[in-house]
Amino acid sequence: MRLTTKNAHLYEGKKLDAHKRLFHNYPLEVVKRDEKYFVKDSVGVNMSVPEERDTFNRIDFDFVV
């Protein structure tokens, strides 16, 4: 599965983990602030949810923790 701005509302408040852990401190949590969705890692750093066309910053996950 791939987290994008179009499907972020489905995962709001849930924790996500990846099969291959890259570039983040997992698990990630999807949060909404000021009408935008962010991904918060386990250290508390917020990152914007990537656009669907942004393959460099994509967040792929396999299951919800």
C-alpha positions as semicolon CSV with decimal commas, in nm:
position;residue;x (nm);y (nm);z (nm)
1;M;0,000;0,000;0,000
2;R;0,109;0,357;-0,055
3;L;0,009;0,652;0,162
4;T;-0,087;0,960;-0,040
5;T;-0,283;1,279;0,020
6;K;-0,586;1,115;-0,146
7;N;-0,611;0,820;0,095
8;A;-0,464;0,974;0,414
9;H;-0,812;1,026;0,562
10;L;-0,854;0,646;0,578
11;Y;-0,557;0,615;0,812
12;E;-0,606;0,921;1,035
13;G;-0,511;0,835;1,394
14;K;-0,368;0,495;1,298
15;K;-0,011;0,378;1,326
16;L;0,159;0,245;1,014
17;D;0,460;0,019;0,984
18;A;0,656;-0,086;0,677
19;H;0,800;-0,412;0,555
20;K;1,123;-0,232;0,460
21;R;1,195;0,043;0,711
22;L;1,362;0,336;0,533
23;F;1,417;0,703;0,622
24;H;1,174;0,716;0,916
25;N;1,149;0,621;1,283
26;Y;0,863;0,371;1,278
27;P;0,579;0,333;1,355
28;L;0,432;0,632;1,176
29;E;0,105;0,794;1,281
30;V;-0,123;0,985;1,043
31;V;-0,246;1,310;1,198
32;K;-0,454;1,602;1,068
33;R;-0,366;1,961;1,149
34;D;-0,502;2,276;0,985
35;E;-0,694;2,071;0,726
36;K;-0,372;1,900;0,606
37;Y;-0,249;1,549;0,677
38;F;0,090;1,477;0,826
39;V;0,284;1,170;0,925
40;K;0,432;1,180;1,275
41;D;0,717;0,940;1,347
42;S;0,795;0,777;1,682
43;V;1,022;1,067;1,783
44;G;0,749;1,325;1,718
45;V;0,871;1,473;1,389
46;N;0,589;1,575;1,153
47;M;0,625;1,531;0,777
48;S;0,372;1,618;0,509
49;V;0,195;1,327;0,345
50;P;0,341;1,304;-0,007
51;E;0,144;1,372;-0,323
52;E;0,060;1,070;-0,537
53;R;0,305;1,171;-0,810
54;D;0,593;1,224;-0,563
55;T;0,765;0,885;-0,579
56;F;1,083;1,004;-0,407
57;N;0,905;1,091;-0,081
58;R;0,644;0,816;-0,092
59;I;0,554;0,617;0,215
60;D;0,490;0,249;0,148
61;F;0,353;0,028;0,422
62;D;0,232;-0,325;0,456
63;F;0,017;-0,329;0,766
64;V;-0,141;-0,114;1,033
65;V;-0,002;-0,158;1,386
